[in-house]
Short mmCIF file of C-alpha atoms in Angstrom, two decimals:
data_model
loop_
_atom_site.label_atom_id
_atom_site.label_comp_id
_atom_site.label_asym_id
_atom_site.label_seq_id
_atom_site.Cartn_x
_atom_site.Cartn_y
_atom_site.Cartn_z
CA GLU A 14 -8.80 -18.72 4.73
CA THR A 15 -7.35 -15.51 6.09
CA GLY A 16 -4.60 -13.24 4.87
CA VAL A 17 -3.11 -12.57 1.47
CA THR A 18 -0.47 -14.96 0.17
CA GLN A 19 1.97 -14.13 -2.60
CA SER A 20 4.31 -16.42 -4.51
CA PRO A 21 7.14 -16.64 -5.08
CA THR A 22 8.77 -14.55 -2.37
CA HIS A 23 11.89 -13.90 -4.43
CA LEU A 24 12.57 -14.17 -8.13
CA ILE A 25 15.51 -13.40 -10.42
CA LYS A 26 14.83 -12.98 -14.14
CA THR A 27 16.84 -11.86 -17.13
CA ARG A 28 16.06 -8.70 -19.08
CA GLY A 29 13.59 -9.42 -21.88
CA GLN A 30 12.00 -12.39 -20.13
CA GLN A 31 8.42 -12.66 -18.95
CA VAL A 32 7.27 -13.22 -15.37
CA THR A 33 4.03 -14.20 -13.62
CA LEU A 34 3.47 -13.32 -9.99
CA ARG A 35 0.64 -14.89 -8.05
CA CYS A 36 -1.59 -13.81 -5.23
CA SER A 37 -4.21 -15.59 -3.18
CA SER A 38 -6.65 -13.26 -1.46
CA GLN A 39 -9.01 -13.70 1.44
CA SER A 40 -12.35 -15.29 0.70
CA GLY A 41 -14.95 -12.62 0.04
CA HIS A 42 -12.40 -9.99 -1.00
CA ASN A 43 -13.70 -9.06 -4.43
CA THR A 44 -11.27 -6.19 -4.96
CA VAL A 45 -7.61 -6.91 -5.59
CA SER A 46 -4.92 -4.38 -6.41
CA TRP A 47 -1.28 -4.67 -7.39
CA TYR A 48 1.45 -2.24 -6.45
CA GLN A 49 5.11 -1.81 -7.38
CA GLN A 50 7.47 -0.56 -4.69
CA ALA A 51 10.98 0.48 -5.62
CA LEU A 52 13.61 0.56 -2.90
CA GLY A 53 13.13 3.52 -0.59
CA GLN A 54 9.88 4.60 -2.24
CA GLY A 55 6.20 4.31 -1.49
CA PRO A 56 4.13 1.72 -3.40
CA GLN A 57 2.84 2.76 -6.82
CA PHE A 58 -0.56 1.59 -8.06
CA ILE A 59 -0.38 -0.72 -11.08
CA PHE A 60 -4.01 -1.80 -11.53
CA GLN A 61 -7.09 -3.02 -9.73
CA TYR A 62 -9.61 -5.78 -10.39
CA TYR A 63 -13.15 -6.13 -9.13
CA ARG A 64 -15.02 -9.39 -9.68
CA GLU A 65 -12.57 -10.40 -12.43
CA GLU A 66 -12.79 -7.13 -14.37
CA GLU A 67 -10.04 -4.51 -14.46
CA ASN A 68 -11.54 -1.29 -13.08
CA GLY A 69 -8.55 0.96 -12.65
CA ARG A 70 -5.04 1.30 -13.96
CA GLY A 71 -2.05 3.36 -12.94
CA ASN A 72 0.69 4.82 -15.11
CA PHE A 73 2.20 1.51 -16.22
CA PRO A 74 2.73 0.31 -19.81
CA PRO A 75 0.60 -2.46 -21.40
CA ARG A 76 3.33 -5.03 -20.83
CA PHE A 77 2.02 -5.09 -17.26
CA SER A 78 -1.18 -7.12 -17.30
CA GLY A 79 -3.26 -9.06 -14.84
CA LEU A 80 -6.02 -11.52 -14.21
CA GLN A 81 -8.38 -12.17 -11.34
CA PHE A 82 -10.04 -15.56 -10.90
CA PRO A 83 -13.34 -16.58 -9.24
CA ASN A 84 -11.46 -18.33 -6.42
CA TYR A 85 -10.03 -14.99 -5.17
CA SER A 86 -6.62 -15.61 -6.72
CA SER A 87 -4.97 -13.23 -9.14
CA GLU A 88 -1.89 -12.84 -11.31
CA LEU A 89 0.40 -10.04 -12.39
CA ASN A 90 2.18 -10.66 -15.68
CA VAL A 91 5.08 -8.57 -16.90
CA ASN A 92 6.44 -9.05 -20.42
CA ALA A 93 9.77 -7.90 -21.86
CA LEU A 94 11.30 -7.29 -18.45
CA GLU A 95 13.49 -4.24 -18.01
CA LEU A 96 16.10 -3.56 -15.35
CA ASP A 97 13.85 -0.85 -13.85
CA ASP A 98 11.18 -3.47 -13.19
CA SER A 99 13.29 -4.68 -10.26
CA ALA A 100 11.12 -3.97 -7.23
CA LEU A 101 8.88 -5.41 -4.55
CA TYR A 102 5.47 -6.28 -6.01
CA LEU A 103 2.61 -6.16 -3.56
CA CYS A 104 -0.86 -7.62 -3.87
CA ALA A 105 -3.65 -6.17 -1.75
CA SER A 106 -7.28 -7.14 -1.35
CA ARG A 107 -10.36 -5.65 0.25
CA SER A 108 -13.84 -6.72 1.19
CA ASP A 109 -16.97 -5.02 -0.17
CA SER A 110 -18.57 -5.18 3.25
CA ILE A 111 -19.50 -1.85 4.80
CA LEU A 112 -18.77 -3.48 8.12
CA GLY A 113 -15.10 -3.71 7.25
CA ASN A 114 -12.54 -1.07 8.16
CA GLY A 115 -12.14 -0.07 4.51
CA GLY A 116 -8.46 -0.80 4.46
CA TYR A 117 -6.58 -3.23 2.30
CA THR A 118 -4.91 -6.43 3.43
CA PHE A 119 -1.49 -6.68 1.83
CA GLY A 120 0.56 -9.73 1.06
CA SER A 121 4.25 -9.91 1.99
CA GLY A 122 5.25 -9.25 -1.59
CA THR A 123 7.42 -10.76 -4.29
CA ARG A 124 10.93 -9.33 -4.61
CA LEU A 125 11.72 -9.31 -8.35
CA THR A 126 15.28 -8.74 -9.51
CA VAL A 127 15.93 -8.26 -13.22
CA VAL A 128 19.52 -8.77 -14.33
CA SER B 9 3.59 9.68 -9.33
CA GLN B 10 3.31 10.19 -5.59
CA GLN B 11 0.26 12.01 -4.24
CA GLY B 12 2.00 13.90 -1.54
CA GLU B 13 4.78 14.44 0.87
CA GLU B 14 5.47 12.91 4.24
CA ASP B 15 7.35 14.71 6.91
CA PRO B 16 9.78 13.96 8.40
CA GLN B 17 11.45 11.39 6.14
CA ALA B 18 13.12 9.86 9.18
CA LEU B 19 12.42 10.13 12.90
CA SER B 20 14.41 8.70 15.79
CA ILE B 21 12.98 8.74 19.32
CA GLN B 22 13.35 6.97 22.66
CA GLU B 23 10.89 4.39 23.94
CA GLY B 24 8.02 6.04 25.76
CA GLU B 25 8.13 9.22 23.70
CA ASN B 26 5.42 10.22 21.25
CA ALA B 27 6.01 10.13 17.49
CA THR B 28 4.24 12.47 15.09
CA MET B 29 4.27 12.05 11.32
CA ASN B 30 2.68 14.41 8.83
CA CYS B 31 1.30 13.84 5.37
CA SER B 32 0.22 16.33 2.74
CA TYR B 33 -1.66 15.53 -0.45
CA LYS B 34 -2.75 17.33 -3.60
CA THR B 35 -6.24 16.30 -4.72
CA SER B 36 -9.66 15.81 -3.15
CA ILE B 37 -10.07 12.47 -1.39
CA ASN B 38 -12.69 10.04 -0.16
CA ASN B 39 -10.51 8.85 2.67
CA LEU B 40 -6.93 8.75 3.88
CA GLN B 41 -5.28 5.65 5.29
CA TRP B 42 -2.11 4.97 7.24
CA TYR B 43 -0.05 1.83 6.82
CA ARG B 44 3.03 0.39 8.53
CA GLN B 45 5.74 -1.58 6.76
CA ASN B 46 8.44 -3.60 8.47
CA SER B 47 11.73 -4.21 6.66
CA GLY B 48 10.41 -3.86 3.10
CA ARG B 49 7.75 -6.51 3.48
CA GLY B 50 3.96 -6.25 3.28
CA LEU B 51 2.03 -3.25 4.54
CA VAL B 52 -0.26 -3.43 7.53
CA HIS B 53 -3.37 -1.25 7.62
CA LEU B 54 -3.44 0.92 10.74
CA ILE B 55 -6.35 3.30 10.42
CA LEU B 56 -8.68 4.93 7.89
CA ILE B 57 -10.16 8.41 8.25
CA ARG B 58 -12.93 9.58 5.94
CA SER B 59 -13.02 13.01 4.35
CA ASN B 60 -15.88 14.11 6.63
CA GLU B 61 -13.98 13.13 9.80
CA ARG B 62 -11.47 15.33 11.58
CA GLU B 63 -9.96 12.98 14.15
CA LYS B 64 -9.87 9.28 14.83
CA HIS B 65 -8.33 7.10 17.52
CA SER B 66 -7.25 3.49 17.60
CA GLY B 67 -5.38 2.28 20.65
CA ARG B 68 -2.16 4.32 20.83
CA LEU B 69 -2.81 5.87 17.42
CA ARG B 70 -4.42 9.24 16.79
CA VAL B 71 -5.02 10.50 13.28
CA THR B 72 -6.17 13.97 12.28
CA LEU B 73 -7.33 15.17 8.89
CA ASP B 74 -7.58 18.76 7.67
CA THR B 75 -9.14 18.71 4.21
CA SER B 76 -8.85 22.50 3.86
CA LYS B 77 -5.08 22.20 4.19
CA LYS B 78 -4.95 18.80 2.50
CA SER B 79 -2.95 17.36 5.35
CA SER B 80 -3.06 14.61 7.93
CA SER B 81 -1.02 13.63 10.94
CA LEU B 82 -0.41 10.34 12.70
CA LEU B 83 0.48 10.39 16.38
CA ILE B 84 1.81 7.28 18.10
CA THR B 85 1.78 7.71 21.86
CA ALA B 86 4.08 5.96 24.33
CA SER B 87 6.14 4.43 21.54
CA ARG B 88 7.76 1.02 21.83
CA ALA B 89 10.77 -0.53 20.11
CA ALA B 90 8.30 -2.72 18.19
CA ASP B 91 6.89 0.42 16.56
CA THR B 92 10.12 0.74 14.56
CA ALA B 93 9.01 0.61 10.92
CA SER B 94 8.21 2.75 7.90
CA TYR B 95 4.87 4.53 7.99
CA PHE B 96 2.97 5.52 4.86
CA CYS B 97 -0.07 7.63 4.29
CA ALA B 98 -2.24 6.71 1.32
CA THR B 99 -5.08 8.68 -0.19
CA ASP B 100 -8.13 7.11 -1.80
CA ALA B 101 -9.61 9.58 -4.25
CA TRP B 102 -11.53 7.13 -6.37
CA GLY B 103 -12.64 3.55 -6.16
CA GLY B 104 -9.97 2.22 -3.87
CA LYS B 105 -6.93 3.24 -5.90
CA LEU B 106 -4.43 4.20 -3.21
CA ILE B 107 -1.77 6.81 -3.81
CA PHE B 108 1.05 6.54 -1.30
CA GLY B 109 3.46 9.07 0.06
CA GLN B 110 7.20 8.44 0.32
CA GLY B 111 6.93 7.29 3.92
CA THR B 112 8.46 8.18 7.26
CA GLU B 113 11.08 5.85 8.69
CA LEU B 114 10.56 5.64 12.45
CA SER B 115 13.24 4.29 14.76
CA VAL B 116 12.34 3.77 18.42
CA LYS B 117 15.36 3.13 20.60
CA PRO B 118 14.96 1.06 23.78
#
């Protein structure tokens, strides 16, 4: 399986609700990262997982949490949604192989709108 | 917070011209990467340059890195309308955590 697939592509939630975004990475990509991209801005790092363990976190509150599974899928969970959480959420994965180009493969993103 | 600045914020050129985008950053890095994004969708990895490299080429792309000035540039030669997109530089200072700039919006007119 190639590429990174994210679901859903679009989502509308109400303030205070909880949301789960999903990502399916390429086989063999043990590193997965999640980013938040507000309109007109560059992506901001939320957190990173390596072999199912969180190994890096950006400046996001604890209500942003994640999981990585052995089948190269992962989730981003956001509790108590706020209006400012409206953004494009991007999942990215990378291989450990030194033969790779070192870059991340990004999914097409989930557009979350909080109303 | 953003790592650095990209310059210019927007660039409009004619097909066939060259496009140059600049990126500055603040901290020491392991590598610097450039990505392209079409219409607010996923990012596509273009090229990675390591901190011990000064220049790298990939097809019509040329990237330079000056670690003493903490800056990088991306040159796209002989641009095409299909190159129209937003371009981001991203620094990797530790363990794959990428810190992105604000991006340069490139418009290539046919």
